């Protein structure tokens, strides 16, 4: 024996919450998702750089730092922000430390990217198991974290860096833009 009124009751109870979830979830900008790391110590990491050296987040102690997650396949965003990072290193390299973290990419592809778009003076840490990205809650490259001299995460930026973003975040770190 069928009960049609039961179907009329179940369909809205299932469809309406699902529709609301899709409506509100798909309308959100992932760049606006707050990071739980803001105001907390940066997650520690140790890795090997593209140059084959050992690098640790402890090497950043005592000076503001910018931790940039990037990849060679991140086109055009990583290509767009690359000159901004090169300019930052040239103009503010004595005040701020830069470190790149490779996201789901190979060393050879990363080297190819750097050969094409400009070699960097800062270390790029290989993230072969993805652990560093996971610890920072990275959603995808490019994503950048600004860390003060005490090792506390001050800001997170999702998407390509611009000169305006860098100036704003440097000011938050106490570095004159």
PDB file of C-alpha atoms in Angstrom:
ATOM      1  CA  UNK A   1       0.000   0.000   0.000  1.00  0.00           C
ATOM      2  CA  UNK A   2       1.449   3.330  -1.056  1.00  0.00           C
ATOM      3  CA  UNK A   3       1.272   6.458   0.983  1.00  0.00           C
ATOM      4  CA  UNK A   4       1.556   9.461  -1.413  1.00  0.00           C
ATOM      5  CA  UNK A   5       1.516  12.017   1.384  1.00  0.00           C
ATOM      6  CA  UNK A   6       4.735  10.456   2.741  1.00  0.00           C
ATOM      7  CA  UNK A   7       6.465  11.167  -0.565  1.00  0.00           C
ATOM      8  CA  UNK A   8       5.202  14.734  -0.508  1.00  0.00           C
ATOM      9  CA  UNK A   9       6.730  15.135   2.929  1.00  0.00           C
ATOM     10  CA  UNK A  10      10.091  13.425   2.278  1.00  0.00           C
ATOM     11  CA  UNK A  11      10.928  15.177  -0.997  1.00  0.00           C
ATOM     12  CA  UNK A  12      10.933  18.731   0.444  1.00  0.00           C
ATOM     13  CA  UNK A  13      12.764  17.549   3.565  1.00  0.00           C
ATOM     14  CA  UNK A  14      15.597  16.223   1.402  1.00  0.00           C
ATOM     15  CA  UNK A  15      15.609  18.633  -1.544  1.00  0.00           C
ATOM     16  CA  UNK A  16      15.288  21.956   0.301  1.00  0.00           C
ATOM     17  CA  UNK A  17      18.305  21.505   2.635  1.00  0.00           C
ATOM     18  CA  UNK A  18      20.406  20.204  -0.276  1.00  0.00           C
ATOM     19  CA  UNK A  19      19.399  23.164  -2.449  1.00  0.00           C
ATOM     20  CA  UNK A  20      20.222  25.609   0.374  1.00  0.00           C
ATOM     21  CA  UNK A  21      23.628  23.987   0.892  1.00  0.00           C
ATOM     22  CA  UNK A  22      24.467  24.232  -2.807  1.00  0.00           C
ATOM     23  CA  UNK A  23      23.191  27.799  -3.038  1.00  0.00           C
ATOM     24  CA  UNK A  24      25.199  29.100  -0.095  1.00  0.00           C
ATOM     25  CA  UNK A  25      28.297  26.949  -0.629  1.00  0.00           C
ATOM     26  CA  UNK A  26      28.791  27.627  -4.319  1.00  0.00           C
ATOM     27  CA  UNK A  27      28.419  31.356  -3.818  1.00  0.00           C
ATOM     28  CA  UNK A  28      31.362  31.643  -1.444  1.00  0.00           C
ATOM     29  CA  UNK A  29      34.707  33.012  -2.505  1.00  0.00           C
ATOM     30  CA  UNK A  30      37.439  30.587  -1.316  1.00  0.00           C
ATOM     31  CA  UNK A  31      39.807  33.548  -0.892  1.00  0.00           C
ATOM     32  CA  UNK A  32      37.589  34.782   1.929  1.00  0.00           C
ATOM     33  CA  UNK A  33      37.772  31.590   3.976  1.00  0.00           C
ATOM     34  CA  UNK A  34      39.622  32.600   7.139  1.00  0.00           C
ATOM     35  CA  UNK A  35      42.737  30.703   8.095  1.00  0.00           C
ATOM     36  CA  UNK A  36      42.823  29.169  11.579  1.00  0.00           C
ATOM     37  CA  UNK A  37      46.568  29.963  11.611  1.00  0.00           C
ATOM     38  CA  UNK A  38      46.138  33.734  11.937  1.00  0.00           C
ATOM     39  CA  UNK A  39      47.533  34.822  15.292  1.00  0.00           C
ATOM     40  CA  UNK A  40      49.158  31.445  15.928  1.00  0.00           C
ATOM     41  CA  UNK A  41      52.721  30.168  15.487  1.00  0.00           C
ATOM     42  CA  UNK A  42      53.493  29.083  11.957  1.00  0.00           C
ATOM     43  CA  UNK A  43      53.503  25.300  11.495  1.00  0.00           C
ATOM     44  CA  UNK A  44      57.046  23.954  11.693  1.00  0.00           C
ATOM     45  CA  UNK A  45      58.486  22.170   8.675  1.00  0.00           C
ATOM     46  CA  UNK A  46      61.746  20.701   7.451  1.00  0.00           C
ATOM     47  CA  UNK A  47      62.515  19.852   3.863  1.00  0.00           C
ATOM     48  CA  UNK A  48      64.951  19.753   1.021  1.00  0.00           C
ATOM     49  CA  UNK A  49      65.238  22.702  -1.348  1.00  0.00           C
ATOM     50  CA  UNK A  50      65.485  22.675  -5.123  1.00  0.00           C
ATOM     51  CA  UNK A  51      69.219  23.265  -4.620  1.00  0.00           C
ATOM     52  CA  UNK A  52      69.445  20.105  -2.490  1.00  0.00           C
ATOM     53  CA  UNK A  53      69.997  21.920   0.808  1.00  0.00           C
ATOM     54  CA  UNK A  54      68.144  21.239   4.044  1.00  0.00           C
ATOM     55  CA  UNK A  55      65.723  23.987   5.077  1.00  0.00           C
ATOM     56  CA  UNK A  56      63.713  24.362   8.253  1.00  0.00           C
ATOM     57  CA  UNK A  57      61.076  26.857   9.252  1.00  0.00           C
ATOM     58  CA  UNK A  58      63.340  27.492  12.261  1.00  0.00           C
ATOM     59  CA  UNK A  59      65.720  29.165   9.765  1.00  0.00           C
ATOM     60  CA  UNK A  60      63.153  31.977   9.496  1.00  0.00           C
ATOM     61  CA  UNK A  61      63.332  32.917  13.189  1.00  0.00           C
ATOM     62  CA  UNK A  62      64.000  36.516  14.133  1.00  0.00           C
ATOM     63  CA  UNK A  63      62.915  38.227  10.917  1.00  0.00           C
ATOM     64  CA  UNK A  64      59.519  38.636   9.214  1.00  0.00           C
ATOM     65  CA  UNK A  65      58.911  35.978   6.580  1.00  0.00           C
ATOM     66  CA  UNK A  66      56.756  35.352   3.560  1.00  0.00           C
ATOM     67  CA  UNK A  67      55.940  31.707   2.857  1.00  0.00           C
ATOM     68  CA  UNK A  68      54.695  31.352  -0.705  1.00  0.00           C
ATOM     69  CA  UNK A  69      53.082  28.130  -1.957  1.00  0.00           C
ATOM     70  CA  UNK A  70      53.411  27.822  -5.732  1.00  0.00           C
ATOM     71  CA  UNK A  71      53.684  25.382  -8.647  1.00  0.00           C
ATOM     72  CA  UNK A  72      54.859  25.379 -12.242  1.00  0.00           C
ATOM     73  CA  UNK A  73      51.391  24.394 -13.483  1.00  0.00           C
ATOM     74  CA  UNK A  74      49.821  27.376 -11.690  1.00  0.00           C
ATOM     75  CA  UNK A  75      49.349  29.473 -14.813  1.00  0.00           C
ATOM     76  CA  UNK A  76      48.652  32.341 -15.088  1.00  0.00           C
ATOM     77  CA  UNK A  77      48.430  33.110 -11.344  1.00  0.00           C
ATOM     78  CA  UNK A  78      51.947  32.034 -10.306  1.00  0.00           C
ATOM     79  CA  UNK A  79      53.380  33.617 -13.448  1.00  0.00           C
ATOM     80  CA  UNK A  80      51.572  36.879 -12.629  1.00  0.00           C
ATOM     81  CA  UNK A  81      52.871  37.015  -9.050  1.00  0.00           C
ATOM     82  CA  UNK A  82      56.441  35.949  -9.859  1.00  0.00           C
ATOM     83  CA  UNK A  83      57.674  39.465 -10.821  1.00  0.00           C
ATOM     84  CA  UNK A  84      56.096  40.813  -7.607  1.00  0.00           C
ATOM     85  CA  UNK A  85      58.094  38.311  -5.552  1.00  0.00           C
ATOM     86  CA  UNK A  86      61.295  39.037  -7.495  1.00  0.00           C
ATOM     87  CA  UNK A  87      60.819  42.769  -6.889  1.00  0.00           C
ATOM     88  CA  UNK A  88      60.088  42.168  -3.211  1.00  0.00           C
ATOM     89  CA  UNK A  89      63.283  40.131  -2.800  1.00  0.00           C
ATOM     90  CA  UNK A  90      65.327  42.791  -4.561  1.00  0.00           C
ATOM     91  CA  UNK A  91      63.884  45.765  -2.659  1.00  0.00           C
ATOM     92  CA  UNK A  92      63.151  44.231   0.761  1.00  0.00           C
ATOM     93  CA  UNK A  93      65.288  41.080   0.904  1.00  0.00           C
ATOM     94  CA  UNK A  94      67.315  42.492   3.786  1.00  0.00           C
ATOM     95  CA  UNK A  95      64.156  43.113   5.874  1.00  0.00           C
ATOM     96  CA  UNK A  96      61.972  40.127   4.953  1.00  0.00           C
ATOM     97  CA  UNK A  97      62.796  36.495   4.310  1.00  0.00           C
ATOM     98  CA  UNK A  98      61.134  34.680   1.443  1.00  0.00           C
ATOM     99  CA  UNK A  99      60.650  30.945   1.129  1.00  0.00           C
ATOM    100  CA  UNK A 100      58.768  29.105  -1.561  1.00  0.00           C
ATOM    101  CA  UNK A 101      57.020  25.778  -1.043  1.00  0.00           C
ATOM    102  CA  UNK A 102      56.358  23.653  -4.103  1.00  0.00           C
ATOM    103  CA  UNK A 103      52.800  22.275  -4.255  1.00  0.00           C
ATOM    104  CA  UNK A 104      52.172  18.922  -5.981  1.00  0.00           C
ATOM    105  CA  UNK A 105      54.911  19.487  -8.520  1.00  0.00           C
ATOM    106  CA  UNK A 106      58.238  18.024  -9.579  1.00  0.00           C
ATOM    107  CA  UNK A 107      61.653  19.618  -9.120  1.00  0.00           C
ATOM    108  CA  UNK A 108      62.309  19.488 -12.878  1.00  0.00           C
ATOM    109  CA  UNK A 109      59.104  21.343 -13.704  1.00  0.00           C
ATOM    110  CA  UNK A 110      59.838  23.908 -10.995  1.00  0.00           C
ATOM    111  CA  UNK A 111      63.329  24.468 -12.398  1.00  0.00           C
ATOM    112  CA  UNK A 112      61.812  24.911 -15.856  1.00  0.00           C
ATOM    113  CA  UNK A 113      59.394  27.510 -14.522  1.00  0.00           C
ATOM    114  CA  UNK A 114      62.231  29.424 -12.843  1.00  0.00           C
ATOM    115  CA  UNK A 115      64.420  29.222 -15.957  1.00  0.00           C
ATOM    116  CA  UNK A 116      61.579  30.693 -17.997  1.00  0.00           C
ATOM    117  CA  UNK A 117      60.225  33.350 -15.611  1.00  0.00           C
ATOM    118  CA  UNK A 118      63.245  34.267 -13.508  1.00  0.00           C
ATOM    119  CA  UNK A 119      65.549  32.566 -11.032  1.00  0.00           C
ATOM    120  CA  UNK A 120      64.950  33.287  -7.386  1.00  0.00           C
ATOM    121  CA  UNK A 121      67.368  34.129  -4.602  1.00  0.00           C
ATOM    122  CA  UNK A 122      65.276  32.469  -1.902  1.00  0.00           C
ATOM    123  CA  UNK A 123      64.904  28.766  -1.123  1.00  0.00           C
ATOM    124  CA  UNK A 124      62.112  26.667  -2.603  1.00  0.00           C
ATOM    125  CA  UNK A 125      61.247  23.721  -0.377  1.00  0.00           C
ATOM    126  CA  UNK A 126      60.089  20.491  -1.996  1.00  0.00           C
ATOM    127  CA  UNK A 127      56.788  19.321  -0.547  1.00  0.00           C
ATOM    128  CA  UNK A 128      56.862  15.796  -1.908  1.00  0.00           C
ATOM    129  CA  UNK A 129      54.308  14.275   0.439  1.00  0.00           C
ATOM    130  CA  UNK A 130      52.102  17.378   0.597  1.00  0.00           C
ATOM    131  CA  UNK A 131      52.509  17.571   4.371  1.00  0.00           C
ATOM    132  CA  UNK A 132      53.547  21.222   4.474  1.00  0.00           C
ATOM    133  CA  UNK A 133      50.553  22.256   2.361  1.00  0.00           C
ATOM    134  CA  UNK A 134      48.227  20.260   4.598  1.00  0.00           C
ATOM    135  CA  UNK A 135      49.679  21.765   7.784  1.00  0.00           C
ATOM    136  CA  UNK A 136      49.098  25.265   6.407  1.00  0.00           C
ATOM    137  CA  UNK A 137      45.638  24.437   5.060  1.00  0.00           C
ATOM    138  CA  UNK A 138      46.586  25.405   1.525  1.00  0.00           C
ATOM    139  CA  UNK A 139      43.690  25.088  -0.905  1.00  0.00           C
ATOM    140  CA  UNK A 140      45.835  25.491  -4.020  1.00  0.00           C
ATOM    141  CA  UNK A 141      48.626  27.609  -5.419  1.00  0.00           C
ATOM    142  CA  UNK A 142      49.352  30.413  -5.222  1.00  0.00           C
ATOM    143  CA  UNK A 143      48.770  30.986  -1.550  1.00  0.00           C
ATOM    144  CA  UNK A 144      50.966  33.109   0.709  1.00  0.00           C
ATOM    145  CA  UNK A 145      51.409  33.440   4.454  1.00  0.00           C
ATOM    146  CA  UNK A 146      52.925  36.484   6.145  1.00  0.00           C
ATOM    147  CA  UNK A 147      54.753  35.662   9.374  1.00  0.00           C
ATOM    148  CA  UNK A 148      56.114  38.162  11.898  1.00  0.00           C
ATOM    149  CA  UNK A 149      59.590  38.053  13.452  1.00  0.00           C
ATOM    150  CA  UNK A 150      58.243  36.023  16.407  1.00  0.00           C
ATOM    151  CA  UNK A 151      57.017  33.305  14.032  1.00  0.00           C
ATOM    152  CA  UNK A 152      53.332  34.174  14.319  1.00  0.00           C
ATOM    153  CA  UNK A 153      51.150  34.064  11.189  1.00  0.00           C
ATOM    154  CA  UNK A 154      49.794  37.566  10.640  1.00  0.00           C
ATOM    155  CA  UNK A 155      47.981  37.127   7.324  1.00  0.00           C
ATOM    156  CA  UNK A 156      47.125  34.721   4.525  1.00  0.00           C
ATOM    157  CA  UNK A 157      46.544  35.658   0.911  1.00  0.00           C
ATOM    158  CA  UNK A 158      44.895  33.302  -1.575  1.00  0.00           C
ATOM    159  CA  UNK A 159      45.638  34.024  -5.217  1.00  0.00           C
ATOM    160  CA  UNK A 160      48.440  35.893  -6.947  1.00  0.00           C
ATOM    161  CA  UNK A 161      50.252  38.545  -4.958  1.00  0.00           C
ATOM    162  CA  UNK A 162      50.129  42.108  -6.222  1.00  0.00           C
ATOM    163  CA  UNK A 163      52.261  45.075  -5.233  1.00  0.00           C
ATOM    164  CA  UNK A 164      49.286  46.481  -3.284  1.00  0.00           C
ATOM    165  CA  UNK A 165      48.784  43.263  -1.316  1.00  0.00           C
ATOM    166  CA  UNK A 166      52.503  43.047  -0.531  1.00  0.00           C
ATOM    167  CA  UNK A 167      52.603  46.685   0.638  1.00  0.00           C
ATOM    168  CA  UNK A 168      49.569  46.169   2.888  1.00  0.00           C
ATOM    169  CA  UNK A 169      50.899  42.953   4.442  1.00  0.00           C
ATOM    170  CA  UNK A 170      54.419  44.324   4.863  1.00  0.00           C
ATOM    171  CA  UNK A 171      52.921  47.210   6.838  1.00  0.00           C
ATOM    172  CA  UNK A 172      51.089  44.650   9.020  1.00  0.00           C
ATOM    173  CA  UNK A 173      54.466  42.992   9.636  1.00  0.00           C
ATOM    174  CA  UNK A 174      55.963  46.328  10.654  1.00  0.00           C
ATOM    175  CA  UNK A 175      58.082  46.649   7.511  1.00  0.00           C
ATOM    176  CA  UNK A 176      57.792  50.035   5.853  1.00  0.00           C
ATOM    177  CA  UNK A 177      56.422  49.587   2.326  1.00  0.00           C
TER     178      UNK A 177
END
